[in-house]
Coordinates of C-alpha atoms and ligand atoms in Angstrom, one line a residue:
X1 CA -17.9 44.5 28.4
X2 CA -18.1 44.0 24.8
X3 CA -15.1 42.7 23.0
X4 CA -14.4 42.9 19.0
X5 CA -11.9 41.7 16.8
X6 CA -8.5 43.4 17.1
X7 CA -8.9 44.6 20.5
X8 CA -5.5 43.7 22.9
X9 CA -6.4 42.4 26.2
X10 CA -4.6 41.1 29.2
X11 CA -5.2 37.7 29.8
X12 CA -3.9 35.1 32.6
X13 CA -3.8 31.5 31.1
X14 CA -5.2 29.1 33.2
X15 CA -6.1 25.7 31.2
X16 CA -4.7 24.4 27.8
X17 CA -7.6 23.6 25.0
X18 CA -7.6 20.4 22.6
X19 CA -4.9 21.7 20.1
X20 CA -2.7 23.3 22.7
X21 CA -3.8 26.8 22.7
X22 CA -4.0 28.7 26.3
X23 CA -7.4 29.3 28.0
X24 CA -8.3 32.1 30.0
X25 CA -10.5 34.7 31.2
X26 CA -10.8 38.6 30.7
X27 CA -13.5 40.2 32.4
X28 CA -15.5 36.8 32.7
X29 CA -15.1 36.2 28.7
X30 CA -13.3 33.2 27.8
X31 CA -10.4 33.4 25.5
X32 CA -8.5 30.8 23.3
X33 CA -5.2 32.0 23.2
X34 CA -2.9 30.5 20.4
X35 CA 0.8 30.0 21.6
X36 CA 0.1 31.1 25.1
X37 CA 1.5 28.3 28.1
X38 CA -0.5 27.7 31.1
X39 CA 0.6 29.9 33.6
X40 CA 1.5 33.0 31.4
X41 CA 0.3 36.5 31.7
X42 CA -0.1 37.7 28.0
X43 CA -1.2 40.7 25.9
X44 CA -3.4 39.1 23.0
X45 CA -5.1 40.2 20.1
X46 CA -8.6 39.1 20.0
X47 CA -8.8 37.4 16.2
X48 CA -12.3 36.0 16.4
X49 CA -15.4 37.1 18.6
X50 CA -18.2 34.7 19.6
X51 CA -21.1 35.5 22.4
X52 CA -19.8 33.8 25.1
X53 CA -16.2 33.0 24.0
X54 CA -13.4 34.3 21.5
X55 CA -10.3 33.3 20.0
X56 CA -7.0 35.6 20.2
X57 CA -3.2 35.3 19.8
X58 CA -0.5 36.4 21.6
X59 CA 1.3 39.8 21.1
X60 CA 3.3 39.9 24.1
X61 CA 4.2 37.7 26.8
X62 CA 3.9 40.1 30.1
X63 CA 4.8 37.7 32.6
X64 CA 6.3 34.2 31.3
X65 CA 4.9 31.1 32.5
X66 CA 7.2 28.7 34.7
X67 CA 6.7 26.0 32.3
X68 CA 7.7 28.2 29.5
X69 CA 10.9 27.2 27.4
X70 CA 13.0 28.5 24.5
X71 CA 11.5 26.8 21.4
X72 CA 13.8 25.3 19.2
X73 CA 12.3 26.0 16.0
X74 CA 12.1 29.7 15.0
X75 CA 9.2 28.7 12.7
X76 CA 7.2 27.0 15.6
X77 CA 4.4 29.7 15.9
X78 CA 3.6 29.8 12.3
X79 CA 4.2 26.2 11.5
X80 CA 1.1 23.7 12.3
X81 CA 3.2 20.9 13.5
X82 CA 4.2 21.7 16.9
X83 CA 1.8 23.2 18.9
X84 CA 3.1 23.3 22.2
X85 CA 6.8 23.4 21.8
X86 CA 7.0 26.4 24.2
X87 CA 5.9 24.4 26.8
X88 CA 8.4 22.4 28.9
X89 CA 8.4 18.8 28.1
X90 CA 7.5 17.6 31.7
X91 CA 4.3 19.9 31.4
X92 CA 3.6 18.6 28.1
X93 CA 3.7 14.9 29.7
X94 CA 1.3 16.4 32.3
X95 CA -1.0 17.8 29.7
X96 CA -1.2 14.6 28.0
X97 CA -1.8 12.6 30.8
X98 CA -4.5 14.8 31.6
X99 CA -6.0 14.7 28.0
X100 CA -6.6 11.1 28.0
X101 CA -7.9 11.1 31.7
X102 CA -10.5 13.9 30.9
X103 CA -11.4 12.1 27.6
X104 CA -12.3 8.9 29.2
X105 CA -14.2 10.6 31.7
X106 CA -16.3 13.4 29.5
X107 CA -16.4 11.1 26.4
X108 CA -16.2 7.8 27.6
X109 CA -18.5 8.2 30.7
X110 CA -16.1 6.4 33.2
X111 CA -16.1 7.8 36.6
X112 CA -12.6 9.3 38.3
X113 CA -12.6 6.3 40.5
X114 CA -12.6 4.1 37.7
X115 CA -10.0 5.7 35.8
X116 CA -7.3 6.5 38.7
X117 CA -7.7 3.3 39.9
X118 CA -6.2 1.6 36.6
X119 CA -4.1 4.5 35.0
X120 CA -0.6 4.3 34.9
X121 CA 1.6 7.4 34.7
X122 CA 2.3 8.3 30.8
X123 CA 5.5 6.8 29.4
X124 CA 7.6 9.9 28.1
X125 CA 10.5 10.3 25.8
X126 CA 14.2 10.6 26.7
X127 CA 14.8 12.9 23.8
X128 CA 12.1 15.2 22.6
X129 CA 13.7 16.0 19.6
X130 CA 14.7 14.6 16.3
X131 CA 12.3 11.6 17.2
X132 CA 10.5 11.1 13.8
X133 CA 11.9 8.6 11.3
X134 CA 9.3 9.9 8.6
X135 CA 8.7 13.7 7.2
X136 CA 6.6 14.7 4.0
X137 CA 7.8 17.9 2.9
X138 CA 5.5 20.0 0.4
X139 CA 7.6 21.3 -2.5
X140 CA 6.5 25.0 -4.0
X141 CA 7.7 28.6 -4.7
X142 CA 8.1 31.4 -2.2
X143 CA 6.4 34.7 -3.2
X144 CA 9.8 35.8 -5.4
X145 CA 9.0 32.7 -7.5
X146 CA 12.1 30.7 -5.5
X147 CA 11.7 27.1 -5.5
X148 CA 11.4 26.1 -1.7
X149 CA 10.7 23.0 0.7
X150 CA 9.6 22.8 4.2
X151 CA 6.2 22.8 5.8
X152 CA 2.4 24.2 5.5
X153 CA 1.9 27.3 7.7
X154 CA -1.0 26.0 10.3
X155 CA -4.3 25.7 8.8
X156 CA -3.1 26.7 5.3
X157 CA -1.5 25.5 2.3
X158 CA 1.3 28.3 2.4
X159 CA 4.9 26.5 2.7
X160 CA 7.3 28.0 5.1
X161 CA 10.8 27.2 3.7
X162 CA 12.4 25.2 6.7
X163 CA 14.8 22.2 5.7
X164 CA 15.7 21.8 9.4
X165 CA 12.4 20.6 11.2
X166 CA 13.6 19.8 15.1
X167 CA 11.0 16.6 15.0
X168 CA 12.8 14.7 12.2
X169 CA 16.2 13.5 11.4
X170 CA 19.4 16.1 10.5
X171 CA 19.8 14.0 7.7
X172 CA 16.7 15.6 6.2
X173 CA 18.2 18.7 5.5
X174 CA 21.1 17.4 3.2
X175 CA 18.4 15.5 1.2
X176 CA 15.8 18.1 0.4
X177 CA 18.8 20.4 -0.5
X178 CA 20.1 17.8 -2.9
X179 CA 16.4 17.3 -4.4
X180 CA 16.4 21.1 -4.7
X181 CA 19.7 21.5 -6.6
X182 CA 18.7 18.5 -8.9
X183 CA 15.7 20.5 -9.6
X184 CA 16.9 24.1 -10.2
X185 CA 19.8 22.4 -12.4
X186 CA 17.5 20.0 -14.6
X187 CA 14.6 22.8 -14.7
X188 CA 12.4 20.5 -12.8
X189 CA 9.1 22.5 -11.9
X190 CA 7.2 22.2 -8.8
X191 CA 3.7 21.5 -8.5
X192 CA 1.1 24.7 -8.1
X193 CA -1.9 23.7 -6.4
X194 CA -3.9 26.3 -7.7
X195 CA -3.3 25.7 -11.1
X196 CA -2.7 21.9 -10.9
X197 CA 0.6 22.3 -13.1
X198 CA 4.2 21.5 -12.3
X199 CA 5.8 18.3 -11.6
X200 CA 7.0 17.7 -8.1
X201 CA 4.5 17.9 -5.2
X202 CA 6.3 16.3 -1.9
X203 CA 9.2 14.5 -0.8
X204 CA 8.9 11.7 1.7
X205 CA 11.8 10.7 3.4
X206 CA 11.8 7.8 5.7
X207 CA 14.9 6.4 7.9
X208 CA 15.2 3.3 9.3
X209 CA 16.5 4.3 12.7
X210 CA 18.5 1.0 13.4
X211 CA 19.4 0.0 10.4
X212 CA 20.6 3.2 8.7
X213 CA 18.5 2.7 5.6
X214 CA 16.8 5.8 4.3
X215 CA 14.0 5.9 1.6
X216 CA 13.3 8.7 -0.8
X217 CA 10.2 9.1 -2.5
X218 CA 9.2 12.0 -4.9
X219 CA 5.7 12.5 -5.5
X220 CA 5.0 13.8 -9.1
X221 CA 2.4 15.1 -11.0
X222 CA 3.4 13.0 -13.9
X223 CA 5.0 9.6 -14.9
X224 CA 8.5 10.9 -15.1
X225 CA 10.7 13.3 -14.0
X226 CA 13.5 14.9 -16.2
X227 CA 17.0 13.4 -16.1
X228 CA 16.0 11.1 -13.1
X229 CA 19.5 9.4 -13.4
X230 CA 20.7 13.2 -12.0
X231 CA 18.4 13.1 -9.3
X232 CA 19.7 9.3 -8.0
X233 CA 23.2 10.8 -8.2
X234 CA 22.4 13.9 -6.4
X235 CA 20.8 11.9 -3.5
X236 CA 23.9 9.0 -3.5
X237 CA 26.4 11.7 -3.6
X238 CA 25.2 13.1 -0.1
X239 CA 28.0 12.7 2.6
X240 CA 26.4 10.9 5.5
X241 CA 28.0 10.8 8.5
X242 CA 25.4 9.3 11.2
X243 CA 25.3 5.6 11.8
X244 CA 22.1 3.7 12.6
X245 CA 21.5 2.1 16.1
X246 CA 23.3 -1.4 14.6
X247 CA 26.5 0.8 13.6
X248 CA 26.0 0.9 9.9
X249 CA 26.3 4.2 7.9
X250 CA 23.3 5.9 7.3
X251 CA 22.5 5.6 3.3
X252 CA 19.8 5.8 0.9
X253 CA 18.7 2.3 -0.2
X254 CA 15.8 3.3 -1.9
X255 CA 14.8 5.7 -4.4
X256 CA 11.5 6.1 -6.2
X257 CA 8.6 8.2 -7.3
X258 CA 5.0 8.2 -6.4
X259 CA 2.5 9.1 -9.4
X260 CA 0.0 11.3 -8.1
X261 CA -2.1 13.3 -10.7
X262 CA -5.0 14.1 -8.7
X263 CA -6.3 17.6 -7.7
X264 CA -6.6 16.7 -3.9
X265 CA -4.9 17.0 -0.9
X266 CA -4.1 13.4 -0.6
X267 CA -0.1 13.4 -0.6
X268 CA 0.8 10.1 -1.8
X269 CA -0.4 8.6 -5.3
X270 CA -0.9 4.6 -5.5
X271 CA 1.6 3.9 -8.4
X272 CA 5.1 3.5 -7.3
X273 CA 7.8 3.5 -9.7
X274 CA 11.9 2.6 -8.4
X275 CA 14.2 4.6 -9.7
X276 CA 17.2 3.0 -7.7
X277 CA 17.8 0.5 -5.1
X278 CA 14.8 -1.3 -3.6
X279 CA 11.0 -0.4 -3.1
X280 CA 11.4 -0.8 0.4
X281 CA 13.7 0.3 3.5
X282 CA 14.5 -2.2 6.1
X283 CA 14.3 -1.8 10.1
X284 CA 14.5 -3.4 13.0
X285 CA 11.6 -3.2 15.8
X286 CA 11.5 -5.3 19.1
X287 CA 14.0 -8.0 17.6
X288 CA 11.8 -8.3 14.4
X289 CA 13.0 -7.3 10.8
X290 CA 10.4 -5.3 9.0
X291 CA 10.1 -4.4 5.2
X292 CA 8.5 -1.0 4.8
X293 CA 7.3 0.5 1.4
X294 CA 6.4 4.0 0.6
X295 CA 2.6 3.7 1.0
X296 CA 2.6 1.5 4.1
X297 CA 2.3 2.9 7.7
X298 CA 5.1 2.4 10.2
X299 CA 5.1 4.0 13.7
X300 CA 7.4 7.4 13.4
X301 CA 9.0 7.1 16.5
X302 CA 10.7 4.0 16.8
X303 CA 12.2 4.3 20.7
X304 CA 8.7 4.8 21.8
X305 CA 7.3 2.6 19.4
X306 CA 9.1 -0.6 21.6
X307 CA 7.6 0.6 24.7
X308 CA 4.2 1.0 23.0
X309 CA 4.3 -2.7 21.6
X310 CA 5.9 -3.8 24.8
X311 CA 2.9 -2.6 26.8
X312 CA 0.4 -3.9 24.3
X313 CA 2.1 -7.8 24.6
X314 CA 2.0 -7.2 28.5
X315 CA -1.9 -6.2 28.5
X316 CA -2.4 -9.1 26.0
X317 CA -1.2 -11.7 28.8
X318 CA 0.1 -14.3 26.0
X319 CA 1.2 -17.6 27.2
X320 CA 1.7 -19.7 24.0
X321 CA -1.7 -21.0 23.1
X322 CA -3.8 -18.2 22.3
X323 CA -5.7 -16.8 19.5
X324 CA -5.3 -13.4 18.4
X325 CA -6.7 -10.7 16.2
X326 CA -4.5 -7.9 14.9
X327 CA -7.3 -5.4 13.4
X328 CA -5.4 -2.3 11.6
X329 CA -2.3 -4.3 11.3
X330 CA -0.3 -2.4 9.1
X331 CA 2.8 -4.1 7.9
X332 CA 2.3 -6.6 10.6
X333 CA 4.0 -5.0 13.3
X334 CA 2.0 -5.9 16.3
X335 CA 1.3 -9.1 14.7
X336 CA 4.7 -10.6 14.5
X337 CA 5.3 -9.5 17.7
X338 CA 2.4 -11.3 19.1
X339 CA 3.0 -14.2 17.2
X340 CA 6.1 -15.5 18.7
X341 CA 3.9 -15.6 21.8
X342 CA 0.6 -17.0 20.6
X343 CA -0.5 -20.0 19.0
X344 CA -2.0 -17.6 15.9
X345 CA -2.5 -14.5 14.8
X346 CA -4.7 -13.1 12.3
X347 CA -4.1 -9.8 10.6
X348 CA -6.4 -7.5 9.1
X349 CA -5.6 -4.4 7.1
X350 CA -6.9 -1.9 4.4
X351 CA -3.7 -0.8 2.4
X352 CA -2.7 -3.9 -0.1
X353 CA 0.6 -2.6 -0.1
X354 CA 1.2 -3.1 3.6
X355 CA -0.6 -6.3 3.3
X356 CA 2.1 -7.3 0.9
X357 CA 4.9 -6.0 3.3
X358 CA 3.0 -8.1 6.2
X359 CA 3.0 -11.2 4.5
X360 CA 7.1 -10.7 3.4
X361 CA 7.6 -9.7 6.8
X362 CA 6.1 -12.9 8.2
X363 CA 8.2 -14.9 5.8
X364 CA 11.7 -13.3 6.4
X365 CA 11.1 -13.6 10.1
X366 CA 10.1 -17.3 9.6
X367 CA 6.9 -16.4 11.4
X368 CA 4.5 -19.1 10.3
X369 CA 1.5 -18.9 12.7
X370 CA 0.4 -15.5 11.2
X371 CA -2.4 -14.8 8.3
X372 CA -3.3 -11.8 6.9
X373 CA -6.4 -10.1 5.3
X374 CA -6.7 -7.5 2.9
X375 CA -10.0 -5.3 3.7
X376 CA -11.5 -3.1 6.3
X377 CA -11.7 -3.9 9.7
X378 CA -15.6 -3.5 9.7
X379 CA -16.0 -5.4 6.7
X380 CA -13.6 -8.6 7.0
X381 CA -14.5 -9.2 10.7
X382 CA -18.1 -9.2 10.2
X383 CA -17.9 -11.2 6.8
X384 CA -16.1 -13.9 8.9
X385 CA -18.3 -14.1 11.3
X386 CA -21.6 -14.1 9.3
X387 CA -19.7 -16.8 7.2
X388 CA -19.5 -19.1 9.9
X389 CA -23.0 -19.2 10.6
X390 CA -24.8 -19.7 14.2
X391 CA -24.1 -22.9 15.0
X392 CA -20.5 -22.4 15.0
X393 CA -20.9 -19.2 16.3
X394 CA -22.4 -20.4 19.4
X395 CA -20.1 -23.7 19.5
X396 CA -17.0 -23.1 21.1
X397 CA -18.1 -20.6 23.4
X398 CA -18.4 -22.7 26.2
X399 CA -16.7 -25.8 24.2
X400 CA -13.6 -27.2 23.3
X401 CA -11.8 -23.9 22.3
X402 CA -12.5 -22.2 25.4
X403 CA -11.8 -25.0 27.8
X404 CA -8.6 -25.5 26.4
X405 CA -7.6 -22.0 26.4
X406 CA -6.3 -21.6 23.1
X407 CA -9.5 -20.4 21.4
X408 CA -9.9 -20.1 17.8
X409 CA -10.7 -17.9 14.9
X410 CA -14.0 -17.3 15.6
X411 CA -13.6 -17.2 19.6
X412 CA -10.2 -15.7 19.8
X413 CA -8.7 -14.9 23.3
X414 CA -7.5 -11.4 22.3
X415 CA -8.5 -9.1 20.0
X416 CA -5.9 -5.9 19.5
X417 CA -7.2 -2.9 17.4
X418 CA -4.7 -0.1 16.5
X419 CA -7.4 2.1 14.2
X420 CA -6.2 5.3 12.9
X421 CA -7.3 8.9 14.7
X422 CA -11.4 8.2 13.8
X423 CA -11.4 5.2 15.7
X424 CA -13.4 1.9 15.2
X425 CA -16.3 1.7 12.9
X426 CA -19.4 0.4 15.0
X427 CA -19.8 -2.6 12.6
X428 CA -16.3 -3.6 13.6
X429 CA -16.7 -2.9 17.6
X430 CA -20.1 -5.0 17.4
X431 CA -18.7 -7.9 15.7
X432 CA -15.8 -7.8 18.4
X433 CA -18.3 -8.0 21.4
X434 CA -20.0 -11.2 19.3
X435 CA -16.8 -13.0 19.3
X436 CA -16.1 -12.5 22.9
X437 CA -12.4 -12.1 23.4
X438 CA -11.4 -12.8 26.9
X439 CA -9.5 -9.6 26.2
X440 CA -9.1 -6.4 24.3
X441 CA -6.0 -4.4 24.2
X442 CA -6.9 -1.0 22.3
X443 CA -3.9 1.0 21.0
X444 CA -5.1 4.3 20.0
X445 CA -3.6 7.5 18.5
X446 CA -6.5 9.7 19.4
X447 CA -8.0 9.4 23.0
X448 CA -11.3 11.1 22.4
X449 CA -12.4 8.2 19.6
X450 CA -10.8 5.9 22.2
X451 CA -13.1 7.0 24.9
X452 CA -16.1 6.7 22.2
X453 CA -15.2 2.8 21.9
X454 CA -14.3 2.1 25.1
X455 CA -17.6 3.0 26.2
X456 CA -19.5 0.8 23.5
X457 CA -17.3 -2.1 24.4
X458 CA -17.4 -1.5 28.1
X459 CA -21.6 -1.3 27.6
X460 CA -21.4 -4.6 25.7
X461 CA -19.5 -6.5 28.9
X462 CA -16.1 -5.5 29.4
X463 CA -14.5 -3.7 32.0
X464 CA -11.5 -1.3 31.8
X465 CA -8.3 -2.6 33.4
X466 CA -5.4 -0.7 32.3
X467 CA -4.4 2.7 30.9
X468 CA -1.3 4.0 30.0
X469 CA -0.4 6.9 27.7
X470 CA 3.0 6.6 25.9
X471 CA 4.3 9.9 24.4
X472 CA 5.1 9.4 20.5
X473 CA 5.1 13.1 19.5
X474 CA 6.6 15.5 21.7
X475 CA 6.4 19.3 21.1
X476 CA 2.9 18.3 19.6
X477 CA -0.5 18.0 21.0
X478 CA -0.7 14.4 20.0
X479 CA -0.5 11.4 22.4
X480 CA -0.8 7.6 21.7
X481 CA -2.5 5.3 24.7
X482 CA -2.6 1.6 25.2
X483 CA -6.1 0.1 27.3
X484 CA -6.7 -3.3 28.3
X485 CA -10.5 -4.1 28.7
X486 CA -11.5 -7.8 29.9
X487 CA -14.6 -9.3 29.4
X488 CA -16.7 -9.2 33.2
X489 CA -19.8 -11.4 32.8
X490 CA -20.5 -14.5 30.5
X491 CA -23.0 -12.4 29.0
X492 CA -25.4 -14.2 26.6
X493 CA -27.7 -11.6 26.2
X494 CA -25.6 -9.3 23.9
X495 CA -25.1 -12.4 21.6
X496 CA -29.0 -13.2 21.1
X497 CA -30.0 -9.6 21.1
X498 CA -28.1 -9.0 18.2
X499 CA -28.4 -12.4 16.5
X500 CA -30.7 -11.7 13.1
Ligands
SAH1 N1 -0.8 -1.4 14.2 C1 0.1 -0.7 12.9 C2 -0.7 -0.1 12.4 C3 -1.5 1.4 12.9 S1 -2.2 2.6 11.9 C4 1.2 -0.5 13.5 O1 1.5 -0.2 14.8 O2 2.1 -0.1 12.7 C5 -3.5 2.3 11.7 C6 -3.2 1.4 10.2 O3 -5.3 1.3 10.3 C7 -2.9 2.0 8.8 O4 -2.2 0.9 8.4 C8 -4.4 2.1 8.1 O5 -3.5 1.7 6.9 C9 -4.7 0.8 8.6 N2 -6.3 1.0 7.9 C10 -7.0 2.4 8.5 N3 -8.5 2.3 7.9 C11 -8.8 0.8 8.1 C12 -9.7 0.2 8.2 N4 -11.1 0.4 8.1 N5 -9.9 -1.2 8.4 C13 -8.3 -2.0 8.4 N6 -7.3 -0.9 8.3 C14 -7.5 0.5 8.4

């Protein structure tokens, strides 16, 4: 039978797709059904037809799946944030474990035996709500022209007015309401994407879950806000009642604006001007204190990050004499955790403000055995390697550095990578292979690019030894993962094959 757009069909959902959608068949025709949960029988409306498959969305749940739960957020179907909020948390974890495994098989080309022999069960969250320490809320207008803030509806730039996201902190709502009332009272306009006019584009809020310190940064299409002191006043008057993990009251310690006059989708502008307090907030992770500035990356789920870093450290098997590179190091969180257990750590990161934070964080924690380099991993590492020259590149390999077990900068014992979703650049992987660390610890937020990169590294003489998912993003389809790969053969072919 031929299907067409707007047809209503009954589908039994048998699988889950990459974006969390349900997958089922009707008369042999495969449908990807948005908001359907595996195990559901639904009536779905077809939204798009292709030759062999189509897309649809749930009109009515006929028989709910045993995995279906009452969503916490009224906007979960419209909002692009939580794709699988209607699925029980236990089933979400099964989905994420399978996602990593399937990517390792299909994209990484590992066999089921290889993966099943090394893959550990995913580390789930104790409390899958209110776990995010960071949120960026777009500011705009509703149809009636009222000032609103909330989230973009999935795949659009229409703002859903919702200050009460179930993934963020409950204090975000108070802060957003204070910002909106400051804007109304002082006739401050919101940015309009279509015309490029108006001032306030986004509100960034970041909370130190341990320290209780809160950062509020308004992204502004201009250099200045009207009556800036009124914004500060409104924010500082919020009566917070919760405390951070250290028992101190939650309080705003940093108010700033980020100047962004570009007509683009990039949220933050690079110029930051502090209106009140400090440029950074501080937080504690794994017993270390970190300065976090508005432009720097900081893991969004602190509880799970401690588990993630704990695993990365365990996989690195540090004894105190190792040399370690930490690529994509952000503000140096992993670098500093490793530095306490290694001889020397080198960090590489592309965002200059993050490198500044990283250096300050090393000083603040009195850690001297770490050096940070600003630049792209795929440029810094190859440049450093090339500059050493062939003599030095080959020395040390079987020489002193190896024998003493402490490696050196050119021949590290361990390389840690924690790239963004797009994974590592080929040039970076290639240089890692030439440097021949004994162990590579790959921390990934996208198991598809992870699997692709592991294939390159394993073809270059490494073996997959440990894999574990760590869920940092409950309610969403995203999952973090840590892998350990170790050098298998003392392979000289790769080195000589690739030498210029
Ligand atoms: N390891 C850190 C940061 C991980 S996020 C932590 O756990 O907090 C990935 C980081 O890679 C971000 O800080 C991002 O700015 C940085 N980055 C992105 N592309 C990069 C590249 N090509 N080279 C180096 N760093 C990059």
